[in-house]
Amino acid sequence: MLDSGISYSEVSQRMGINRSTLRNWSRDRSLIEKYRDNGDCPRCEPLPRPPVATDAYSYLLGLHLGDGAINLAGDGSRGVWRLRIYCGDSWPGLIRTCEASMAEVLPGHSVGRVRCVGCTEVYSDWKHWPCLFPQHGPGKKHDRAIVLEPWQSEIVDALPEPFVRGLIHSDGCRIDNRVRRRVRGEWKYYEYPRYQFLNASRDIVDLFTAALDHLGIPWKRHVNPRPRIRDRIVVSVSRRAAVARMDAFVGPKY
Ligand SMILES: [Zn+2]
Protein backbone atom coordinates (compact mmCIF):
# COMPACT_ATOMS: atom_id res chain seq x y z
CA MET A 1 0.00 0.00 0.00
CA LEU A 2 2.83 2.39 0.86
CA ASP A 3 4.62 1.60 -2.41
CA SER A 4 1.49 2.44 -4.34
CA GLY A 5 1.60 5.93 -2.85
CA ILE A 6 -1.01 5.68 -0.08
CA SER A 7 -0.02 7.88 2.86
CA TYR A 8 1.28 6.59 6.19
CA SER A 9 -1.81 7.95 7.92
CA GLU A 10 -4.19 6.17 5.62
CA VAL A 11 -2.34 2.85 5.71
CA SER A 12 -2.17 3.21 9.48
CA GLN A 13 -5.91 3.75 9.67
CA ARG A 14 -6.82 0.94 7.29
CA MET A 15 -4.51 -1.66 8.86
CA GLY A 16 -4.64 -0.64 12.51
CA ILE A 17 -0.85 -0.38 12.64
CA ASN A 18 0.67 2.75 14.04
CA ARG A 19 2.62 5.12 11.85
CA SER A 20 6.04 4.83 13.50
CA THR A 21 5.83 1.04 13.10
CA LEU A 22 5.01 1.49 9.41
CA ARG A 23 8.04 3.79 9.02
CA ASN A 24 10.35 1.18 10.60
CA TRP A 25 9.05 -1.49 8.29
CA SER A 26 9.38 0.58 5.16
CA ARG A 27 12.96 1.62 6.14
CA ASP A 28 14.07 -1.95 6.83
CA ARG A 29 12.80 -4.06 3.95
CA SER A 30 14.41 -7.20 5.38
CA LEU A 31 11.43 -7.32 7.75
CA ILE A 32 9.29 -8.21 4.73
CA GLU A 33 11.08 -11.56 4.46
CA LYS A 34 10.14 -12.35 8.03
CA TYR A 35 6.51 -11.76 7.09
CA ARG A 36 6.45 -14.28 4.29
CA ASP A 37 6.20 -17.26 6.59
CA ASN A 38 4.08 -15.98 9.42
CA GLY A 39 0.82 -17.51 8.16
CA ASP A 40 -0.97 -14.18 8.74
CA CYS A 41 -0.38 -14.53 12.48
CA PRO A 42 -0.36 -11.13 14.18
CA ARG A 43 1.75 -12.55 17.04
CA CYS A 44 4.46 -13.81 14.66
CA GLU A 45 5.01 -10.53 12.89
CA PRO A 46 8.40 -8.92 13.52
CA LEU A 47 6.59 -6.53 15.87
CA PRO A 48 3.82 -8.69 17.37
CA ARG A 49 0.40 -7.12 17.66
CA PRO A 50 -2.96 -8.27 19.02
CA PRO A 51 -5.61 -9.74 16.68
CA VAL A 52 -7.59 -7.04 14.85
CA ALA A 53 -11.08 -8.40 15.67
CA THR A 54 -10.75 -7.69 19.39
CA ASP A 55 -14.45 -7.99 20.25
CA ALA A 56 -14.70 -11.44 18.65
CA TYR A 57 -11.36 -12.36 20.21
CA SER A 58 -12.47 -11.42 23.72
CA TYR A 59 -15.61 -13.55 23.28
CA LEU A 60 -13.68 -16.48 21.80
CA LEU A 61 -11.15 -16.30 24.65
CA GLY A 62 -14.05 -16.66 27.11
CA LEU A 63 -15.45 -19.64 25.16
CA HIS A 64 -12.01 -21.20 24.90
CA LEU A 65 -11.24 -20.89 28.62
CA GLY A 66 -14.63 -22.43 29.35
CA ASP A 67 -15.10 -25.27 26.87
CA GLY A 68 -12.22 -25.10 24.44
CA ALA A 69 -9.13 -27.09 23.63
CA ILE A 70 -6.20 -26.88 21.23
CA ASN A 71 -4.67 -30.12 19.94
CA LEU A 72 -2.62 -31.09 16.92
CA ALA A 73 -4.89 -31.77 13.94
CA GLY A 74 -4.87 -35.22 12.33
CA ASP A 75 -1.81 -37.29 13.21
CA GLY A 76 0.12 -34.15 14.04
CA SER A 77 2.61 -34.55 11.21
CA ARG A 78 1.59 -31.33 9.48
CA GLY A 79 2.21 -29.22 12.58
CA VAL A 80 -1.28 -27.76 12.28
CA TRP A 81 -3.26 -27.05 15.43
CA ARG A 82 -7.00 -27.50 15.79
CA LEU A 83 -8.93 -25.09 17.98
CA ARG A 84 -12.05 -26.84 19.24
CA ILE A 85 -14.96 -25.38 21.15
CA TYR A 86 -17.58 -27.78 22.46
CA CYS A 87 -21.09 -26.36 22.19
CA GLY A 88 -24.21 -27.95 23.69
CA ASP A 89 -26.77 -29.01 21.04
CA SER A 90 -29.58 -27.38 23.01
CA TRP A 91 -28.34 -23.97 21.92
CA PRO A 92 -28.02 -23.77 18.10
CA GLY A 93 -27.70 -19.98 18.31
CA LEU A 94 -24.53 -20.34 20.36
CA ILE A 95 -23.04 -22.76 17.83
CA ARG A 96 -23.56 -20.16 15.08
CA THR A 97 -22.14 -17.35 17.24
CA CYS A 98 -19.11 -19.49 18.03
CA GLU A 99 -18.51 -20.19 14.33
CA ALA A 100 -18.89 -16.53 13.44
CA SER A 101 -16.42 -15.37 16.09
CA MET A 102 -13.85 -17.98 14.98
CA ALA A 103 -14.22 -16.86 11.36
CA GLU A 104 -13.85 -13.22 12.40
CA VAL A 105 -10.68 -13.80 14.42
CA LEU A 106 -9.17 -15.86 11.59
CA PRO A 107 -10.56 -14.60 8.29
CA GLY A 108 -10.00 -16.72 5.19
CA HIS A 109 -9.88 -20.06 7.00
CA SER A 110 -12.78 -22.47 7.09
CA VAL A 111 -14.65 -23.32 10.26
CA GLY A 112 -16.05 -26.83 10.61
CA ARG A 113 -18.48 -28.79 12.78
CA VAL A 114 -18.23 -32.29 14.19
CA ARG A 115 -21.25 -33.96 15.76
CA CYS A 116 -20.55 -35.58 19.13
CA VAL A 117 -22.93 -37.13 21.65
CA GLY A 118 -25.04 -34.25 22.96
CA CYS A 119 -22.74 -31.58 21.65
CA THR A 120 -21.22 -30.14 18.53
CA GLU A 121 -17.55 -29.43 18.21
CA VAL A 122 -16.82 -26.23 16.30
CA TYR A 123 -13.27 -26.23 15.00
CA SER A 124 -10.73 -24.44 12.89
CA ASP A 125 -7.26 -25.56 11.81
CA TRP A 126 -4.29 -23.20 11.83
CA LYS A 127 -0.60 -23.43 12.68
CA HIS A 128 -0.84 -20.39 14.93
CA TRP A 129 -3.75 -21.02 17.32
CA PRO A 130 -1.33 -21.44 20.25
CA CYS A 131 0.04 -17.95 19.46
CA LEU A 132 -3.43 -16.44 19.94
CA PHE A 133 -4.32 -18.67 22.91
CA PRO A 134 -1.02 -19.20 24.77
CA GLN A 135 -2.96 -20.76 27.69
CA HIS A 136 -2.91 -23.93 25.67
CA GLY A 137 -0.84 -26.73 27.24
CA PRO A 138 -0.89 -30.41 28.20
CA GLY A 139 -3.35 -31.63 30.81
CA LYS A 140 -6.57 -30.20 32.16
CA LYS A 141 -6.96 -26.45 32.57
CA HIS A 142 -7.69 -26.73 36.29
CA ASP A 143 -4.43 -28.62 36.91
CA ARG A 144 -2.20 -25.84 35.66
CA ALA A 145 -1.86 -22.09 36.00
CA ILE A 146 -3.96 -20.08 33.55
CA VAL A 147 -2.44 -16.62 33.22
CA LEU A 148 -3.25 -14.10 30.49
CA GLU A 149 -0.43 -12.42 28.60
CA PRO A 150 -0.31 -8.61 28.95
CA TRP A 151 -1.75 -8.05 25.44
CA GLN A 152 -4.67 -10.39 26.30
CA SER A 153 -5.32 -8.60 29.60
CA GLU A 154 -5.44 -5.31 27.70
CA ILE A 155 -8.15 -6.70 25.41
CA VAL A 156 -10.16 -8.18 28.29
CA ASP A 157 -9.87 -4.94 30.29
CA ALA A 158 -11.02 -2.92 27.30
CA LEU A 159 -13.78 -5.40 26.36
CA PRO A 160 -14.94 -7.23 29.51
CA GLU A 161 -18.51 -7.72 28.23
CA PRO A 162 -17.77 -10.14 25.35
CA PHE A 163 -15.30 -11.96 27.62
CA VAL A 164 -17.96 -12.48 30.31
CA ARG A 165 -20.48 -13.46 27.59
CA GLY A 166 -18.08 -16.09 26.26
CA LEU A 167 -17.49 -17.55 29.72
CA ILE A 168 -21.22 -17.69 30.49
CA HIS A 169 -21.99 -19.17 27.06
CA SER A 170 -19.53 -21.98 27.71
CA ASP A 171 -19.46 -22.77 31.42
CA GLY A 172 -22.33 -20.69 32.71
CA CYS A 173 -26.07 -20.30 32.52
CA ARG A 174 -28.98 -18.05 33.36
CA ILE A 175 -31.42 -19.93 35.56
CA ASP A 176 -34.73 -19.22 37.22
CA ASN A 177 -34.42 -19.86 40.89
CA ARG A 178 -37.75 -20.86 42.45
CA VAL A 179 -38.11 -19.85 46.09
CA ARG A 180 -40.96 -20.75 48.47
CA ARG A 181 -41.90 -18.13 51.06
CA ARG A 182 -44.63 -18.06 53.69
CA VAL A 183 -46.68 -14.88 53.36
CA ARG A 184 -49.50 -14.36 55.91
CA GLY A 185 -49.80 -18.06 56.58
CA GLU A 186 -49.74 -19.07 52.90
CA TRP A 187 -46.92 -20.56 50.83
CA LYS A 188 -46.05 -18.47 47.80
CA TYR A 189 -43.58 -19.15 45.04
CA TYR A 190 -41.26 -16.52 43.64
CA GLU A 191 -38.93 -16.78 40.66
CA TYR A 192 -35.58 -15.08 40.73
CA PRO A 193 -33.42 -15.21 37.63
CA ARG A 194 -29.72 -15.49 38.27
CA TYR A 195 -26.50 -16.16 36.42
CA GLN A 196 -24.14 -18.90 37.42
CA PHE A 197 -20.67 -19.74 36.29
CA LEU A 198 -19.09 -23.09 37.17
CA ASN A 199 -15.46 -23.96 36.69
CA ALA A 200 -12.87 -26.13 38.38
CA SER A 201 -9.99 -23.75 37.67
CA ARG A 202 -9.42 -21.15 40.36
CA ASP A 203 -7.49 -19.04 37.84
CA ILE A 204 -10.35 -19.02 35.33
CA VAL A 205 -12.84 -18.18 38.08
CA ASP A 206 -10.56 -15.30 39.14
CA LEU A 207 -10.49 -13.98 35.56
CA PHE A 208 -14.29 -14.15 35.46
CA THR A 209 -14.79 -12.32 38.77
CA ALA A 210 -12.14 -9.72 37.88
CA ALA A 211 -14.09 -8.92 34.69
CA LEU A 212 -17.33 -8.65 36.75
CA ASP A 213 -15.55 -6.31 39.20
CA HIS A 214 -14.39 -4.25 36.25
CA LEU A 215 -18.03 -3.92 35.15
CA GLY A 216 -19.20 -3.13 38.69
CA ILE A 217 -21.36 -6.28 38.85
CA PRO A 218 -21.59 -7.84 42.35
CA TRP A 219 -21.13 -11.61 42.63
CA LYS A 220 -20.84 -14.40 45.20
CA ARG A 221 -18.70 -17.47 45.10
CA HIS A 222 -19.02 -20.86 46.75
CA VAL A 223 -17.93 -24.45 46.26
CA ASN A 224 -20.60 -26.66 44.74
CA PRO A 225 -21.81 -28.99 47.51
CA ARG A 226 -22.96 -31.74 45.11
CA PRO A 227 -20.48 -34.61 45.57
CA ARG A 228 -19.99 -35.54 41.91
CA ILE A 229 -18.80 -32.09 41.00
CA ARG A 230 -17.37 -31.14 44.38
CA ASP A 231 -14.24 -29.56 42.98
CA ARG A 232 -16.22 -27.06 41.01
CA ILE A 233 -16.36 -23.44 42.07
CA VAL A 234 -19.66 -21.63 41.50
CA VAL A 235 -19.96 -17.89 41.01
CA SER A 236 -23.50 -16.46 41.15
CA VAL A 237 -24.83 -13.10 40.11
CA SER A 238 -28.24 -12.80 41.71
CA ARG A 239 -29.01 -9.24 42.77
CA ARG A 240 -31.83 -7.86 40.68
CA ALA A 241 -29.90 -4.87 39.28
CA ALA A 242 -26.86 -7.05 38.57
CA VAL A 243 -28.97 -9.61 36.68
CA ALA A 244 -30.54 -6.79 34.65
CA ARG A 245 -27.06 -5.48 33.84
CA MET A 246 -25.98 -8.96 32.68
CA ASP A 247 -29.19 -9.35 30.64
CA ALA A 248 -28.12 -6.28 28.65
CA PHE A 249 -25.14 -8.11 27.16
CA VAL A 250 -25.46 -11.83 27.93
CA GLY A 251 -29.08 -13.04 28.26
CA PRO A 252 -30.27 -16.65 28.31
CA LYS A 253 -28.58 -19.21 26.09
CA TYR A 254 -30.41 -19.75 22.81
ZN1 LIG B 1 2.04 -17.24 15.28
GROMACS .gro file of N, CA, C and O and ligand atoms in nm, residues 41 44 128 131, ligand 1:
model
   17
   41CYS      N    1  -0.021  -1.456   1.103
   41CYS     CA    2  -0.038  -1.453   1.248
   41CYS      C    3   0.011  -1.320   1.304
   41CYS      O    4   0.129  -1.286   1.289
   44CYS      N    5   0.318  -1.340   1.523
   44CYS     CA    6   0.446  -1.381   1.466
   44CYS      C    7   0.504  -1.276   1.372
   44CYS      O    8   0.603  -1.301   1.305
  128HIS      N    9  -0.115  -2.142   1.392
  128HIS     CA   10  -0.084  -2.039   1.493
  128HIS      C   11  -0.186  -2.024   1.605
  128HIS      O   12  -0.180  -1.926   1.679
  131CYS      N   13  -0.046  -1.933   1.932
  131CYS     CA   14   0.004  -1.795   1.946
  131CYS      C   15  -0.108  -1.705   1.998
  131CYS      O   16  -0.084  -1.614   2.077
  255ZN      ZN   17   0.204  -1.724   1.528
   0.00000   0.00000   0.00000
